[in-house]
Short mmCIF file of C-alpha atoms in Angstrom, two decimals:
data_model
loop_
_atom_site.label_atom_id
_atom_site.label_comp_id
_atom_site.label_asym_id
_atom_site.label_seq_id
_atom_site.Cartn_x
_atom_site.Cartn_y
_atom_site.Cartn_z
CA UNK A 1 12.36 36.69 1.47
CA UNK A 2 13.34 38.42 -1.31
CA UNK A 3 16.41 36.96 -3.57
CA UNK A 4 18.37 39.36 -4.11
CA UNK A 5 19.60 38.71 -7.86
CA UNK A 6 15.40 37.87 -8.43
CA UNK A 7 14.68 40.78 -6.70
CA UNK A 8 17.18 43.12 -9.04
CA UNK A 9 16.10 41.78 -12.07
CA UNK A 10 12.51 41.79 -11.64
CA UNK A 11 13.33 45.61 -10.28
CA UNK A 12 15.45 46.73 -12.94
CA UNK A 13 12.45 45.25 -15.81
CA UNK A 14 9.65 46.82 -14.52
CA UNK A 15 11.71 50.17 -14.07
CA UNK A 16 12.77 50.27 -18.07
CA UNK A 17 9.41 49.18 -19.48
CA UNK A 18 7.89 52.12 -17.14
CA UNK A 19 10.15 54.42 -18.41
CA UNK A 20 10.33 53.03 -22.06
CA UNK A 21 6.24 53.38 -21.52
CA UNK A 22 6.40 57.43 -20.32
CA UNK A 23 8.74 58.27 -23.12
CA UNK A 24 6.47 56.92 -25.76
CA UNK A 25 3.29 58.14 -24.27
CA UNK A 26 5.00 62.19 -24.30
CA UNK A 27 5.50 61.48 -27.68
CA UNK A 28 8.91 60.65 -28.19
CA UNK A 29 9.24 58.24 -31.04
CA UNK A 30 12.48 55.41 -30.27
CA UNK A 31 13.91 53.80 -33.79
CA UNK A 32 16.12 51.03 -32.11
CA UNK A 33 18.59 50.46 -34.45
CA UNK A 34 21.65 47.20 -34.13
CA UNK A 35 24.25 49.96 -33.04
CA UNK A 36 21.50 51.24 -30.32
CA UNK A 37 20.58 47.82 -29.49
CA UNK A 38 24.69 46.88 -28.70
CA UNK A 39 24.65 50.25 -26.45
CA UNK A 40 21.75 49.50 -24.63
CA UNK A 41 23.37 45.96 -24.19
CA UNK A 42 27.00 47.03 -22.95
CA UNK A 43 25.44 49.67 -21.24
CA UNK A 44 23.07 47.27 -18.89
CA UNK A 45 25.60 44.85 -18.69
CA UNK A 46 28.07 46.93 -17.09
CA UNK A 47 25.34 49.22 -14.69
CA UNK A 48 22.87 46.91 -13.89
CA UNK A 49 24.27 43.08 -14.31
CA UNK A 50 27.80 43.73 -13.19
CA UNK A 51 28.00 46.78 -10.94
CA UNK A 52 24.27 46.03 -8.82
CA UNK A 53 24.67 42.01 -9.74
CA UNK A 54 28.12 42.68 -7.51
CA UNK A 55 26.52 44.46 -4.48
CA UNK A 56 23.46 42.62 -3.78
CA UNK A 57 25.92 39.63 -3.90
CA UNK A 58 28.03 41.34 -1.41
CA UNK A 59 25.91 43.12 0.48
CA UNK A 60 24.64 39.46 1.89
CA UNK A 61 28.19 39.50 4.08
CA UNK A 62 29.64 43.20 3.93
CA UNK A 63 28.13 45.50 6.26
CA UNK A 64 25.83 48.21 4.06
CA UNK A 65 27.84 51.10 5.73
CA UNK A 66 31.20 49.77 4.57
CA UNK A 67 29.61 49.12 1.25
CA UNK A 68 28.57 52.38 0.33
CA UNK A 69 32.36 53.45 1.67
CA UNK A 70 33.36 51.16 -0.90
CA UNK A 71 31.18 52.03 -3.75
CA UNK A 72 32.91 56.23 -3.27
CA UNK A 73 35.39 54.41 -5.26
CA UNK A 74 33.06 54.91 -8.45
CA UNK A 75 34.82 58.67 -7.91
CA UNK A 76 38.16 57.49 -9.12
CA UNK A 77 37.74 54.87 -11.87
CA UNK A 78 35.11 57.42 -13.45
CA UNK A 79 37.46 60.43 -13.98
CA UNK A 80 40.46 58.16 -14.74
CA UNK A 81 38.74 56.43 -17.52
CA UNK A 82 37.09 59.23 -18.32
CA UNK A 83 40.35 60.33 -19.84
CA UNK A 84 40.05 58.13 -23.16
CA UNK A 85 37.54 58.27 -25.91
CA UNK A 86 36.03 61.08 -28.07
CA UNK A 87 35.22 63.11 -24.94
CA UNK A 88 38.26 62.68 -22.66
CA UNK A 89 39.32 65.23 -20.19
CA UNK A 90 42.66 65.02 -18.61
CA UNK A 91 42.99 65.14 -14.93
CA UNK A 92 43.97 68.04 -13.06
CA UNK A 93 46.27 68.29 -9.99
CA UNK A 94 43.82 69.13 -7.88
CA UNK A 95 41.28 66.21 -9.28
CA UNK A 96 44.74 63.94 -8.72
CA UNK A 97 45.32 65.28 -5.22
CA UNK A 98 41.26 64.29 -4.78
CA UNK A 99 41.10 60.82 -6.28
CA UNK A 100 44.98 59.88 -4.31
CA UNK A 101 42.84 60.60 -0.79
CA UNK A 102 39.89 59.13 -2.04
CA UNK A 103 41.89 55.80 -2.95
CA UNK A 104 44.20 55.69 0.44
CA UNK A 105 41.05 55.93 2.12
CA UNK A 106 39.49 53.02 0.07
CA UNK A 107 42.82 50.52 0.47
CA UNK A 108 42.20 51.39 4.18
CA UNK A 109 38.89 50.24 4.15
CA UNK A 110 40.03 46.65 2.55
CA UNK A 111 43.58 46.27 4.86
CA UNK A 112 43.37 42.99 6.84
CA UNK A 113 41.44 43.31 10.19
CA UNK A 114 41.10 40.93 12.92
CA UNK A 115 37.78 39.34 13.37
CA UNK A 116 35.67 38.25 16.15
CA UNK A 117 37.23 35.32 16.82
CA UNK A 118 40.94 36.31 15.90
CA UNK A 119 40.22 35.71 11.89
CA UNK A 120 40.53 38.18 9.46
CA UNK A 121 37.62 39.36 7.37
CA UNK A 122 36.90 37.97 4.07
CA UNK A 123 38.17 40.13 1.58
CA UNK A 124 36.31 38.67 -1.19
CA UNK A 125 32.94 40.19 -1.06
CA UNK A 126 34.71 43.55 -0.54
CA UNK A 127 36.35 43.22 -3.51
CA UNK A 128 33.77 42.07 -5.36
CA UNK A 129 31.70 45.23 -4.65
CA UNK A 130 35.04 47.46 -6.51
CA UNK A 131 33.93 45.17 -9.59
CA UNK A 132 30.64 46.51 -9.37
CA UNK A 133 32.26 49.87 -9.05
CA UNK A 134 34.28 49.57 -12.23
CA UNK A 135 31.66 48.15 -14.14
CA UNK A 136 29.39 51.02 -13.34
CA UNK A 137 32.83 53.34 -14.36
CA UNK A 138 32.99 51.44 -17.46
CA UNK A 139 28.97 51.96 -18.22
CA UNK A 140 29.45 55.53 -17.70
CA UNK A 141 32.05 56.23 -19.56
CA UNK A 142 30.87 53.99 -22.24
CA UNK A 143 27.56 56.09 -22.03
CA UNK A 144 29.67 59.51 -22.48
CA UNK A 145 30.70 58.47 -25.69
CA UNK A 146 28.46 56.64 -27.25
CA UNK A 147 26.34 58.13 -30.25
CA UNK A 148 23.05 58.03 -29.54
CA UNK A 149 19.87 58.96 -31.41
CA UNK A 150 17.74 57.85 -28.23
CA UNK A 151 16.22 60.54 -25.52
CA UNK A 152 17.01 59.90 -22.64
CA UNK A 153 13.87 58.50 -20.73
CA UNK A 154 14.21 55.78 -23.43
CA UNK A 155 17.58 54.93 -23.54
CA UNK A 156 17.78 54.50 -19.71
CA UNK A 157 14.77 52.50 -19.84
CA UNK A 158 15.64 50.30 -22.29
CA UNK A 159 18.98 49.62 -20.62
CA UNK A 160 17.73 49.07 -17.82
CA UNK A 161 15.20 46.54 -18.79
CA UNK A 162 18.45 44.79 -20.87
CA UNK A 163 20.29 44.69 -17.49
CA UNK A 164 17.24 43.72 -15.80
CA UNK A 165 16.93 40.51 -17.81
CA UNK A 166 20.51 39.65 -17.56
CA UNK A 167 19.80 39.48 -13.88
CA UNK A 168 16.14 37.44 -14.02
CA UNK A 169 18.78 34.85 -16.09
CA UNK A 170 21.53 35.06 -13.44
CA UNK A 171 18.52 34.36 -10.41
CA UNK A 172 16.90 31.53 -12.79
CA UNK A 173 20.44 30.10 -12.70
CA UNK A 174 20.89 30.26 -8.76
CA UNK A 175 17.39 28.76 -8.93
CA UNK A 176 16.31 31.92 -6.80
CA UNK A 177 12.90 31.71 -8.02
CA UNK A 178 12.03 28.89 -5.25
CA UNK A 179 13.05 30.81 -2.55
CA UNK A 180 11.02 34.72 -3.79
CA UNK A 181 8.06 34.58 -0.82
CA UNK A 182 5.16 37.33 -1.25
CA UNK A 183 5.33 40.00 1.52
CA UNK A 184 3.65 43.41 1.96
CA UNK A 185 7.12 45.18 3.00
CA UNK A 186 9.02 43.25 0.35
CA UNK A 187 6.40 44.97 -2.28
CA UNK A 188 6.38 48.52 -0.37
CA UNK A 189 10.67 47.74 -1.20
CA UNK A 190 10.26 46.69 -4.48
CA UNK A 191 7.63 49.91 -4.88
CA UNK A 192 10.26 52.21 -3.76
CA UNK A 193 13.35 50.59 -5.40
CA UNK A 194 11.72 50.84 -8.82
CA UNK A 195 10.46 53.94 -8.79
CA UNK A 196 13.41 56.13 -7.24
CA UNK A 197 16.58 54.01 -7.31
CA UNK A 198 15.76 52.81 -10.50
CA UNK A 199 13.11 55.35 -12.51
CA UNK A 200 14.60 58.48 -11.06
CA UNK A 201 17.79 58.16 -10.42
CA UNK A 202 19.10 56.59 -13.26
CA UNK A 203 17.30 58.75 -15.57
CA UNK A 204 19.34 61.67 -13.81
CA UNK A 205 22.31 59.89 -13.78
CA UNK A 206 21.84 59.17 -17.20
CA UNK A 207 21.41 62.61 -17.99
CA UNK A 208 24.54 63.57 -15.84
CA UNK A 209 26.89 61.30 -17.25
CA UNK A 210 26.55 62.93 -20.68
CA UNK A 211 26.83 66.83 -19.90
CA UNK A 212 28.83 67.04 -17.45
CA UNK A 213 33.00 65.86 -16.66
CA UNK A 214 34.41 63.05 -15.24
CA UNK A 215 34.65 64.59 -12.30
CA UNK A 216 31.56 66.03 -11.69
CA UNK A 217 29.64 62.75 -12.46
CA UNK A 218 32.17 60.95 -10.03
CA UNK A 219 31.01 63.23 -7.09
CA UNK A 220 28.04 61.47 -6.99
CA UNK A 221 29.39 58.87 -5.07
CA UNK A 222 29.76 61.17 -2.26
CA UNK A 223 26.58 62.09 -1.50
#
């Protein structure tokens, strides 16, 4: 077994210090200054603590299917924030006529449903999962704007690894560290996680979020 805020943390660290570790060996030089440091730090704490803290939480009760219907709400809170700071764009008719579907189709998802046994489903997780959606909104958008001297591969990795610790404290908390068992599919997971979910695609996300809109960072979600 693999707990799943040990598992994110632990994840999340090795990812940043890998990436951290590639950008310094191509020669790219990081001066971490207090104003990078409080980036990195808002930045992890709304991408990795909050908005993957909130799915592996959830994703212990909500289906994964219906969770990654959930998380295409990303789409909407990212252009509609996306409207304030230094960068804003305003939104379009057509981008409004989008993100209206897109959100009908999201309060759909969440309406009251009988269970099983004549219950209704538990809305809580579900909702718990848009948290993680708006905190990865607000960690974009926060990312757009922000004034960076950092390159990329570094600034990911180092917010990454700052999100990854908030995590290993979270799991400490839960006590999760008792229950993390050794396994040779959880490491082939952990393998995989790290290097794609967490090298690659943040480092293109990354990337994404500051040259191109609102809207075109939102369509990730989607796919």
């Amino acid at each position: 077994a693999l707990p799943p805020f040990l598992f994110g943390g632990v994840r999340f660290v090795i990812g940043g210090l890998l990436l951290f570790g590639v950008a310094r060996a191509s020669g790219r030089r990081a001066r971490v200054t207090a104003t990078e440091w409080r980036h990195l730090i808002v930045v992890g704490l709304c991408t990795v603590l909050i908005s993957n803290g909130c799915n592996v939480w959830s994703l212990q009760t909500v289906a994964s299917s219906q969770a990654a219907l959930l998380n295409t709400s990303s789409a909407f809170w990212i252009v509609l924030l996306g409207t304030f700071g230094s960068r804003g764009q305003r939104i379009t008719p057509r981008v409004a006529l989008s993100l209206l579907i897109g959100f009908s189709g999201t309060a759909l998802i969440l309406w009251p449903r009988p269970g099983p046994a004549g219950t209704h489903t538990a809305w809580l997780p579900e909702a718990v999962i848009l948290i993680g959606c708006m905190g990865w909104a607000l960690g974009t958008i926060y990312l757009r704007n922000a004034r960076t001297t950092l390159d990329v591969l570094s600034f990911t990795g180092l917010q990454m690894f700052c999100g990854g610790i908030m995590l290993l404290i979270v799991a400490l908390i839960r006590g999760d560290a008792a229950a993390w068992t050794w396994s040779p599919i959880g490491l082939a997971t952990m393998a995989y996680m790290t290097l794609f979910s967490s090298c690659i695609a943040y480092t293109a996300y990354s990337w994404l979020a500051q040259h191109a809109t609102p809207a075109q960072v939102g369509s990730y979600a989607f796919v």
